[in-house]
PDB file of C-alpha atoms in Angstrom:
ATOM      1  CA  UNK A1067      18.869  25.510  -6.606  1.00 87.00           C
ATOM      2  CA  UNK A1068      16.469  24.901  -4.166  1.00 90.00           C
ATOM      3  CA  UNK A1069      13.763  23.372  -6.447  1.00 92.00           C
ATOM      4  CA  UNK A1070      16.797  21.177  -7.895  1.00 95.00           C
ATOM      5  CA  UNK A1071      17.262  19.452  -4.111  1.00 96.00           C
ATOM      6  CA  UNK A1072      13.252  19.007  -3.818  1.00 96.00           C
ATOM      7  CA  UNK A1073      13.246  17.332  -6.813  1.00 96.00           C
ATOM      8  CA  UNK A1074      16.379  15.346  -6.093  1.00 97.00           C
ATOM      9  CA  UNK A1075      14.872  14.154  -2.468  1.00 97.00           C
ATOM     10  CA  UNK A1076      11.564  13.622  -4.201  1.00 97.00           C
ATOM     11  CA  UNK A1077      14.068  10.666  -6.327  1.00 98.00           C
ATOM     12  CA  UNK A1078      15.773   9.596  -3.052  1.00 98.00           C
ATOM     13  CA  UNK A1079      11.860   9.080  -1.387  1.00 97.00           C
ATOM     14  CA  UNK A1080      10.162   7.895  -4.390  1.00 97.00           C
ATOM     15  CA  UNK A1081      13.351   5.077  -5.105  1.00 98.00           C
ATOM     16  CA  UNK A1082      13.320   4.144  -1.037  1.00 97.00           C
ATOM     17  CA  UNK A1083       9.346   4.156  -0.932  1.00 96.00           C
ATOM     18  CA  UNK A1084       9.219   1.580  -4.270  1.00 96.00           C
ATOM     19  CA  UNK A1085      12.286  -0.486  -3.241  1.00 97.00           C
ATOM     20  CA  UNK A1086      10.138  -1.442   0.123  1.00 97.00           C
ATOM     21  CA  UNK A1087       7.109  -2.836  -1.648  1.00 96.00           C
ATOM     22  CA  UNK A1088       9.925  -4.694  -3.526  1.00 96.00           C
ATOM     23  CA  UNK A1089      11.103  -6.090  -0.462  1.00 97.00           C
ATOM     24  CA  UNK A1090       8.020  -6.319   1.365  1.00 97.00           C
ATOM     25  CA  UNK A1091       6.803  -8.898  -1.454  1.00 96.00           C
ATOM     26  CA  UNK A1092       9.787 -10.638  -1.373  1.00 96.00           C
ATOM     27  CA  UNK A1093       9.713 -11.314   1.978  1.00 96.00           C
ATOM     28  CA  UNK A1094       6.592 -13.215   1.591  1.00 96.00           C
ATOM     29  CA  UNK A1095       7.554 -15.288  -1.882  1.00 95.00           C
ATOM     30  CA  UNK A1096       9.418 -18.110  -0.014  1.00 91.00           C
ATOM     31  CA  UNK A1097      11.521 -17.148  -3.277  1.00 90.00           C
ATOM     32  CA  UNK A1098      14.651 -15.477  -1.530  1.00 90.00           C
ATOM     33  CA  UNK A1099      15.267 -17.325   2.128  1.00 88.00           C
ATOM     34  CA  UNK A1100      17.607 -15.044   3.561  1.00 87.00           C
ATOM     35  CA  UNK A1101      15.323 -12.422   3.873  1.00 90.00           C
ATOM     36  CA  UNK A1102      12.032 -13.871   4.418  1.00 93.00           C
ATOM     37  CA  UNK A1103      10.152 -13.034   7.130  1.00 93.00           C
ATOM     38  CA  UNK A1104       9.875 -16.823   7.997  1.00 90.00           C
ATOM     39  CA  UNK A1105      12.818 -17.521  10.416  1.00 83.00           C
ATOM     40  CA  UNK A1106      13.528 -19.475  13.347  1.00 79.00           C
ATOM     41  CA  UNK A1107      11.176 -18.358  16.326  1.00 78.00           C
ATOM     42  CA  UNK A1108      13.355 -16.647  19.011  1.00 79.00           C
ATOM     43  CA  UNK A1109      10.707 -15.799  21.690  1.00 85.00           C
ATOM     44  CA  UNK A1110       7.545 -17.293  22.944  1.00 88.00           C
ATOM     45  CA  UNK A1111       4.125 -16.987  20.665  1.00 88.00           C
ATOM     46  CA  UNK A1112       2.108 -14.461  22.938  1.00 89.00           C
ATOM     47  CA  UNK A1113       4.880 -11.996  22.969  1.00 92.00           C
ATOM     48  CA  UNK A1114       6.167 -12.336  19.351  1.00 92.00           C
ATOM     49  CA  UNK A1115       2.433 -11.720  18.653  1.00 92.00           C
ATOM     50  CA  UNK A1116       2.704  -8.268  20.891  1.00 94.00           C
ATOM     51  CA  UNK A1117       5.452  -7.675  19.110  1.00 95.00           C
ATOM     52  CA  UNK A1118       4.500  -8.074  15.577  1.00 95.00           C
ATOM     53  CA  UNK A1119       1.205  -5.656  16.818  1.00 95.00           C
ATOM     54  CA  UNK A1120       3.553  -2.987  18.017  1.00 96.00           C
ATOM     55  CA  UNK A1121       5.509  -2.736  14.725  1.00 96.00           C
ATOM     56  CA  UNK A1122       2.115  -2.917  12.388  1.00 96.00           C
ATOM     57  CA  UNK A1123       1.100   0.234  14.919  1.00 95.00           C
ATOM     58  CA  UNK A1124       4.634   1.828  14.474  1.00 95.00           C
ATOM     59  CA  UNK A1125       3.585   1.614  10.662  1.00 95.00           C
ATOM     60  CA  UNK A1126       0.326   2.271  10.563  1.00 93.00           C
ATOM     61  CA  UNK A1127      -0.342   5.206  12.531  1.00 93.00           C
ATOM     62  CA  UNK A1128       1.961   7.150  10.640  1.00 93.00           C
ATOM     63  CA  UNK A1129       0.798   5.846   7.828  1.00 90.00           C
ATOM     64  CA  UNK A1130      -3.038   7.086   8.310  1.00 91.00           C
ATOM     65  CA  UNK A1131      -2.178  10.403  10.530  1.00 92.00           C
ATOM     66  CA  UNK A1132       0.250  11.597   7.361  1.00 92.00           C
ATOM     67  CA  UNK A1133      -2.474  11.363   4.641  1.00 89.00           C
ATOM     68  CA  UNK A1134      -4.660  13.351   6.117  1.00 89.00           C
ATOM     69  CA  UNK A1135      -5.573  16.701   5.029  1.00 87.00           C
ATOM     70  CA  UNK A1136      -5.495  18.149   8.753  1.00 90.00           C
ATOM     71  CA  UNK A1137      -1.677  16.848   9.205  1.00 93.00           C
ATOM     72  CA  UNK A1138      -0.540  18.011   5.540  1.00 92.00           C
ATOM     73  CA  UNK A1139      -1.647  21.659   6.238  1.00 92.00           C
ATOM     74  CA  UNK A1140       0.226  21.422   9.201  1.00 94.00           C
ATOM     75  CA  UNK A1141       3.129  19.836   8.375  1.00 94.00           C
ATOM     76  CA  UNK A1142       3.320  22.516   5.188  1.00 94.00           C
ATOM     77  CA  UNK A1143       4.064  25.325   7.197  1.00 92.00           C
ATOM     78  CA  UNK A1144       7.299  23.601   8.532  1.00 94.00           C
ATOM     79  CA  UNK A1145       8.277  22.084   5.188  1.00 95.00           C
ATOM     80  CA  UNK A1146       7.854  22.978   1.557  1.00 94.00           C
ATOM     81  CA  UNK A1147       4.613  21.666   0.103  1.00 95.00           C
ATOM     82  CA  UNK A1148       6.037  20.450  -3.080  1.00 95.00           C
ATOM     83  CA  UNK A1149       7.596  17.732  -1.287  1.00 96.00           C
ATOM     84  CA  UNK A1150       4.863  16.812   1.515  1.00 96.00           C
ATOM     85  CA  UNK A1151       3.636  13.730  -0.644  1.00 96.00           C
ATOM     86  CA  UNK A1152       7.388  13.002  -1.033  1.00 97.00           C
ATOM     87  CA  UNK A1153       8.200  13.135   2.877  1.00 97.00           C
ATOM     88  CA  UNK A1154       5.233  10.906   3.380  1.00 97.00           C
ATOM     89  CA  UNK A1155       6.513   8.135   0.997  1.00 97.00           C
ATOM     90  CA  UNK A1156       9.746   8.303   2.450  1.00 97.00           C
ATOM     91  CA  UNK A1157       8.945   7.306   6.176  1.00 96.00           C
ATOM     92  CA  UNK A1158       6.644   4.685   4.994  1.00 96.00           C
ATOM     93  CA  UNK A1159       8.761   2.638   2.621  1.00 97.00           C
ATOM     94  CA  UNK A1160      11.853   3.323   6.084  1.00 97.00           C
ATOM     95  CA  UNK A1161       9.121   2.050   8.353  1.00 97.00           C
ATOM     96  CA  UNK A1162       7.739  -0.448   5.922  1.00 97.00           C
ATOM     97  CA  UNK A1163      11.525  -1.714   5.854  1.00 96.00           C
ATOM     98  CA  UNK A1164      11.664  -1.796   9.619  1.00 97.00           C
ATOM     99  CA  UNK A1165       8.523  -3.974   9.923  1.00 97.00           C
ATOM    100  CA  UNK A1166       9.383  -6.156   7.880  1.00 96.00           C
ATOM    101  CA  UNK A1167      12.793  -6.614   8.803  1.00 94.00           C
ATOM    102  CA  UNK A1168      12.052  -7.282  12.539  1.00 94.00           C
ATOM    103  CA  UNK A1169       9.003  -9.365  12.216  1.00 95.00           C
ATOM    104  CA  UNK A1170       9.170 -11.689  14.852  1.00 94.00           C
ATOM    105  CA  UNK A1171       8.357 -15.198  13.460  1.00 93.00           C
ATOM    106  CA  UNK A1172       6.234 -17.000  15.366  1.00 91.00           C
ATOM    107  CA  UNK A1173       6.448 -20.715  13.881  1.00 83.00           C
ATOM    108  CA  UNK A1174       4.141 -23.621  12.959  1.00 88.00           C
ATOM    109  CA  UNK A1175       2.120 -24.185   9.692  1.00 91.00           C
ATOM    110  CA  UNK A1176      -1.246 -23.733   8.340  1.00 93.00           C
ATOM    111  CA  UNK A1177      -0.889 -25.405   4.647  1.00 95.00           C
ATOM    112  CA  UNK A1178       2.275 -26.326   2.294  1.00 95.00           C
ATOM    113  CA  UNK A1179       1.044 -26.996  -0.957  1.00 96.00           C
ATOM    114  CA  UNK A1180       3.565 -29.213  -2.485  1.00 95.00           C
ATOM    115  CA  UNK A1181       6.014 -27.554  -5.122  1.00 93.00           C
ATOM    116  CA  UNK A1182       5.224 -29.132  -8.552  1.00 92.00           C
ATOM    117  CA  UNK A1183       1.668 -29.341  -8.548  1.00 96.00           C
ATOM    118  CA  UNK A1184      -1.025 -27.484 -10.156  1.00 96.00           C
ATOM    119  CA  UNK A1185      -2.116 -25.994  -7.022  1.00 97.00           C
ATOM    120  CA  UNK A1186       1.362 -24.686  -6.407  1.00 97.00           C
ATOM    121  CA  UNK A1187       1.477 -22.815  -9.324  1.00 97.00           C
ATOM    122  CA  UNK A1188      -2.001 -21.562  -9.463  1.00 97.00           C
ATOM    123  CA  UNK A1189      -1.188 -19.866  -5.729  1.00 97.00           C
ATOM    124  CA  UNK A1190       1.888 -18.090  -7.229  1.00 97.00           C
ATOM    125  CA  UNK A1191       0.141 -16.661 -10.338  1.00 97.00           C
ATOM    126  CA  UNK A1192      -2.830 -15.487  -7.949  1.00 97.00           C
ATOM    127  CA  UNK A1193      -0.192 -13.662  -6.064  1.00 97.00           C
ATOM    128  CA  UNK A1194       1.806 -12.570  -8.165  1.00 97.00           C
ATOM    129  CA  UNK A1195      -1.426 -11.141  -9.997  1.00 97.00           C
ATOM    130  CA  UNK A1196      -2.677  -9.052  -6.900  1.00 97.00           C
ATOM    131  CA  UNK A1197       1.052  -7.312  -6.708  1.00 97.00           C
ATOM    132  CA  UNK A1198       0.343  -6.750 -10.878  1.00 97.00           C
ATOM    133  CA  UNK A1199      -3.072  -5.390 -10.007  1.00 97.00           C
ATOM    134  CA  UNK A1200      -1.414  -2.706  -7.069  1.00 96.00           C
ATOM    135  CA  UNK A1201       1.256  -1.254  -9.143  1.00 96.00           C
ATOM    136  CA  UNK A1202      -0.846  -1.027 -12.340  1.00 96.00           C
ATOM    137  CA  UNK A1203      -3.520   0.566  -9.963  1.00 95.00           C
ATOM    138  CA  UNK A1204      -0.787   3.093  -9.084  1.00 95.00           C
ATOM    139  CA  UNK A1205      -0.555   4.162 -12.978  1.00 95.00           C
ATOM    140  CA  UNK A1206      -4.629   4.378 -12.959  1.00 93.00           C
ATOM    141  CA  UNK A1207      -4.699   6.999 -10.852  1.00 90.00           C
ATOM    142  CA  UNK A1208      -1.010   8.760 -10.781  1.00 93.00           C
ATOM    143  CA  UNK A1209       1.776   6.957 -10.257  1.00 95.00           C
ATOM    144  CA  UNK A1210       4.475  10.056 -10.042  1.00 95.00           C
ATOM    145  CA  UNK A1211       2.084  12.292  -8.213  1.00 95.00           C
ATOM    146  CA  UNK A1212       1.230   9.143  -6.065  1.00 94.00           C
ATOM    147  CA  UNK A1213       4.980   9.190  -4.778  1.00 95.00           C
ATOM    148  CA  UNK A1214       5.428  12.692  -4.933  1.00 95.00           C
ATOM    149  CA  UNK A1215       7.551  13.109  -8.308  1.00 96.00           C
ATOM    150  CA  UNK A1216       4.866  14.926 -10.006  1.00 96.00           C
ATOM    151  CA  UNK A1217       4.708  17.852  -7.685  1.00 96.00           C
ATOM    152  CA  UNK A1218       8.623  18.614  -7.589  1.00 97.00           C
ATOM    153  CA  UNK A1219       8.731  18.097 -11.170  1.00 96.00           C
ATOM    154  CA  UNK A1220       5.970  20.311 -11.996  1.00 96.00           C
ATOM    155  CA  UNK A1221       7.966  23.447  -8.999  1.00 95.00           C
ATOM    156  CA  UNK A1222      10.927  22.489 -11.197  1.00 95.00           C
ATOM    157  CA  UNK A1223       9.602  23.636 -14.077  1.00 95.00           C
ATOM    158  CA  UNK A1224       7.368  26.685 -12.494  1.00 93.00           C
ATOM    159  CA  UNK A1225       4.069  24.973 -13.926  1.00 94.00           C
ATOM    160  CA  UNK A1226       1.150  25.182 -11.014  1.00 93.00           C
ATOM    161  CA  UNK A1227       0.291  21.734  -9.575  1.00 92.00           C
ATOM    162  CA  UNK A1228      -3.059  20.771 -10.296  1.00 90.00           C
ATOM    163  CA  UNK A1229      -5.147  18.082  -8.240  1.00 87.00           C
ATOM    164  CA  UNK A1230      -5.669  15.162 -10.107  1.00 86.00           C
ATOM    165  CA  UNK A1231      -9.300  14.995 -11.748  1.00 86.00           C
ATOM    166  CA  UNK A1232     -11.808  12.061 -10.131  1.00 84.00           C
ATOM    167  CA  UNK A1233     -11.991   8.730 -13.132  1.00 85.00           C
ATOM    168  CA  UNK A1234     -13.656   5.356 -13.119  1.00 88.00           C
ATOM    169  CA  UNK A1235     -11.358   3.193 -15.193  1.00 89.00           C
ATOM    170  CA  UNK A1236     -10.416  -0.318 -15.815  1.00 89.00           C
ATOM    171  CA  UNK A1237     -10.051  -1.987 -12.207  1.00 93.00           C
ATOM    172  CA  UNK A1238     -11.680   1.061 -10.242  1.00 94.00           C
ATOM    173  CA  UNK A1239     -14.916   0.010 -12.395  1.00 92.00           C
ATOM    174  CA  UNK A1240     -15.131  -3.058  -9.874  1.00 93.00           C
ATOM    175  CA  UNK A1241     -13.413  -2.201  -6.892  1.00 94.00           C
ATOM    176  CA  UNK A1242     -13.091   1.350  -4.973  1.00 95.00           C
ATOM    177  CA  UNK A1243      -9.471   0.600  -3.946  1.00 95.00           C
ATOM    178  CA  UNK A1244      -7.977  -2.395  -6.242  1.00 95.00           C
ATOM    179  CA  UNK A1245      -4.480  -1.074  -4.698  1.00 94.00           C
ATOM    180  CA  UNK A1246      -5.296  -2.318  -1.649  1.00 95.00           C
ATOM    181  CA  UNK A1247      -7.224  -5.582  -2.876  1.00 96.00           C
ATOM    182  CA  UNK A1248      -4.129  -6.362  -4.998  1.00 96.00           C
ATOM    183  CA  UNK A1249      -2.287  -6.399  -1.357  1.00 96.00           C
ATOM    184  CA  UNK A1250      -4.459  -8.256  -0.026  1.00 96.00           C
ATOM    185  CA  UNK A1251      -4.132 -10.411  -2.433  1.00 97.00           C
ATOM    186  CA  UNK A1252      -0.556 -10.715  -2.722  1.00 96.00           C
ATOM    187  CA  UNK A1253      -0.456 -11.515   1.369  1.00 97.00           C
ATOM    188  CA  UNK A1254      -3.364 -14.255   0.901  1.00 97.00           C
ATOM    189  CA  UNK A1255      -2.354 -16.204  -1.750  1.00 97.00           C
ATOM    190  CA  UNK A1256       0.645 -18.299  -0.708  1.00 96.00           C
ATOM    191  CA  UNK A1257       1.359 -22.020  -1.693  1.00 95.00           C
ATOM    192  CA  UNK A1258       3.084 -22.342   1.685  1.00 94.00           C
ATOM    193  CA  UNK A1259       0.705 -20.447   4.896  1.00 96.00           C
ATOM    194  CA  UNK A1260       3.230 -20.497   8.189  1.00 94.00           C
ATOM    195  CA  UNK A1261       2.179 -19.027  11.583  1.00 93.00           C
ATOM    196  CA  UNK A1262       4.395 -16.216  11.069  1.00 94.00           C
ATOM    197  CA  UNK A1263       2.326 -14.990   7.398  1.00 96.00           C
ATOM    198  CA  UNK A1264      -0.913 -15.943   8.909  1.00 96.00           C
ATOM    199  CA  UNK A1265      -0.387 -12.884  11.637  1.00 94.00           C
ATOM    200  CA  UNK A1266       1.428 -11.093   9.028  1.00 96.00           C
ATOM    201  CA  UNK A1267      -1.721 -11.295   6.753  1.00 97.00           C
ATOM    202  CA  UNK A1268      -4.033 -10.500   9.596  1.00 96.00           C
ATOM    203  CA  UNK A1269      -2.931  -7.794  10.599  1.00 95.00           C
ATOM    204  CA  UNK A1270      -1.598  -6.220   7.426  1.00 95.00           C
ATOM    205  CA  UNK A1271      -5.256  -6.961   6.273  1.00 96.00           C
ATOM    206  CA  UNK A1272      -6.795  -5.642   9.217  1.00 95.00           C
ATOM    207  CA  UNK A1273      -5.016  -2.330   8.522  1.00 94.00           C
ATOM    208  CA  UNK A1274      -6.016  -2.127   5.080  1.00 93.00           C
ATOM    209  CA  UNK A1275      -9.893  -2.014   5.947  1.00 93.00           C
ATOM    210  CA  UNK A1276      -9.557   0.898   8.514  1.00 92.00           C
ATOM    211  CA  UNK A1277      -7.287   2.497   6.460  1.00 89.00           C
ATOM    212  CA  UNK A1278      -9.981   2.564   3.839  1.00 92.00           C
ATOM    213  CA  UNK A1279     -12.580   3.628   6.349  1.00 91.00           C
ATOM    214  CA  UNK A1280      -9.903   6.720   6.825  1.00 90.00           C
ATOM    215  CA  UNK A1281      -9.275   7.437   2.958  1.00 90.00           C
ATOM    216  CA  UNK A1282     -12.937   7.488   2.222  1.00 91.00           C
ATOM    217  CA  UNK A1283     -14.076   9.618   4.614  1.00 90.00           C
ATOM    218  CA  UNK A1284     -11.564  12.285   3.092  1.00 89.00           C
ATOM    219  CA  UNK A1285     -12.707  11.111  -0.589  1.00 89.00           C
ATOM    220  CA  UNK A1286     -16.232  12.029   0.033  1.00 89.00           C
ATOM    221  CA  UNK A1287     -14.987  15.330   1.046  1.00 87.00           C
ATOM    222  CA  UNK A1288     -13.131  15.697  -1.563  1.00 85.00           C
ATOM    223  CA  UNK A1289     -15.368  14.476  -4.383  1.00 87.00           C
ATOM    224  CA  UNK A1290     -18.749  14.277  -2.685  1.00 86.00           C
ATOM    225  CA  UNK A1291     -21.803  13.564  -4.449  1.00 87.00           C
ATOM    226  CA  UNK A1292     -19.860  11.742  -6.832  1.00 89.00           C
ATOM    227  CA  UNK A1293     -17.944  10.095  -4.326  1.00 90.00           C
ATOM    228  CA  UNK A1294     -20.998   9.012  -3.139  1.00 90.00           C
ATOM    229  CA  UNK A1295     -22.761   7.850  -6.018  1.00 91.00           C
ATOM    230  CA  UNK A1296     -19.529   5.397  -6.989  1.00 91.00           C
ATOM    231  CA  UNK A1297     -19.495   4.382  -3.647  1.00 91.00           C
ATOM    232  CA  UNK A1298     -23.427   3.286  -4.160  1.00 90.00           C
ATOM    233  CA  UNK A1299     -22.818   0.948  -7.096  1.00 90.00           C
ATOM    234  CA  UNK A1300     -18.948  -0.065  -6.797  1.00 93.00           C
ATOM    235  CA  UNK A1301     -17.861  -2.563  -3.672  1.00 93.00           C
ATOM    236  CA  UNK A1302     -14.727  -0.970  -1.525  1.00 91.00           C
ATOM    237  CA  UNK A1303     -12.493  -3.988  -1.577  1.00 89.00           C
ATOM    238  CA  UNK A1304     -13.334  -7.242  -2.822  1.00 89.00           C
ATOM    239  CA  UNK A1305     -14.488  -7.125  -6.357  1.00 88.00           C
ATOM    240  CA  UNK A1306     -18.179  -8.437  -7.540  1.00 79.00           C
ATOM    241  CA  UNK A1307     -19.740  -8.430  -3.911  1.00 80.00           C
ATOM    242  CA  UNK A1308     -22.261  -5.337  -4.964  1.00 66.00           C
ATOM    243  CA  UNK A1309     -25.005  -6.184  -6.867  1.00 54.00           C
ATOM    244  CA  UNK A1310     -27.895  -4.883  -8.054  1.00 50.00           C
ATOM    245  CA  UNK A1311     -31.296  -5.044  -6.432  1.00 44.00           C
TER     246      UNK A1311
END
């Protein structure tokens, strides 16, 4: 019974942690106005931007401090480990909901590109494309054990969980973490740029990079020399900026 609920919450987390990127890009399509994250300002620039910081930080310490090894051996003597990854996706798609649902807009506009032109369309397939690239990423490596189905599943059917085996394939041949350049992406490329995405993009951004600087620390732990040697030849997040000597 008990290996029945862990796999049942793993469902609840993984279907919470995927519906959040779901809203988190439509919050930034301009497709769906009642919840975009462009509003009518309600407080003065300076301290919507302190706001906006505090709820990136409310995020994204979590975020980093729960993916480390340190915190999951911890955390594992309080909670089952079978559902650690699962716990982990489920406060960051409730905080990832929470960010985005209380960003404070800050107003003014950087570019419109007018709807109807080549331009405008060129912009949406560009980010529409990086959001392609970060869930087909997710299949690359593991999508289930990625959101923590894989490791209920595998105490549901008493099979020993195995740690997933270190490939090169289709976009990790040009990029160490197309996930994140997908995101990046996704929050760039936008046929109309307002005040309140510019600071969203920025700082979203920002956090990817020291993320990164976080995750590969742990990968060359994990993987060393090999780690190392991918790391040599392969650029971290924008494809094609590596080349050889």
């Amino acid at each position: 019974m008990k290996k029945v609920i862990m796999f049942l919450y793993s469902i609840v987390a993984y279907l919470i942690g995927f519906a959040s990127l779901l809203f988190w890009i439509l919050s930034i399509s301009y497709l769906i106005p009642e919840i975009s994250i462009d509003r009518s300002s309600e407080m003065s620039t300076g301290w919507a931007i302190l706001k906006n910081l505090g709820l990136v930080l409310m995020f994204a310490v979590p975020h980093s401090v729960m993916a480390r090894k340190s915190f999951k051996d911890w955390i594992t003597k309080t909670i089952p480990r079978p559902i650690e990854r699962s716990t982990y996706v489920l406060q960051a798609g409730i905080l990832l909901f929470v960010l985005i649902w209380n960003w404070e807009p800050i107003g003014g506009n950087i570019w419109t590109i007018q709807e109807g032109t080549t331009l405008f369309y060129v912009m949406y397939i560009l980010f529409f494309t990086g959001w392609i690239i970060l869930f087909v990423s997710t299949f690359l490596i593991n999508h289930f054990d990625l959101f923590g189905l894989r490791q209920t599943y595998l105490e549901l059917v008493n099979k020993p969980y195995t740690q997933l085996e270190f490939r090169i394939t289709w976009f990790y041949k040009y990029v160490r973490h197309p996930l994140y350049f997908g995101g990046i992406m996704g929050l760039w490329f936008t046929p109309v740029m307002s005040g309140t995405h510019l600071a969203f993009a920025i700082l979203l951004t920002t956090y990817f990079f020291v993320g990164t600087l976080f995750e590969e620390r742990d990968l060359r732990k994990e993987f060393t020399e090999k780690y190392k040697a991918y790391m040599k030849k392969t650029p971290m997040l924008i494809p094609f900026t590596k080349f050889k000597k």
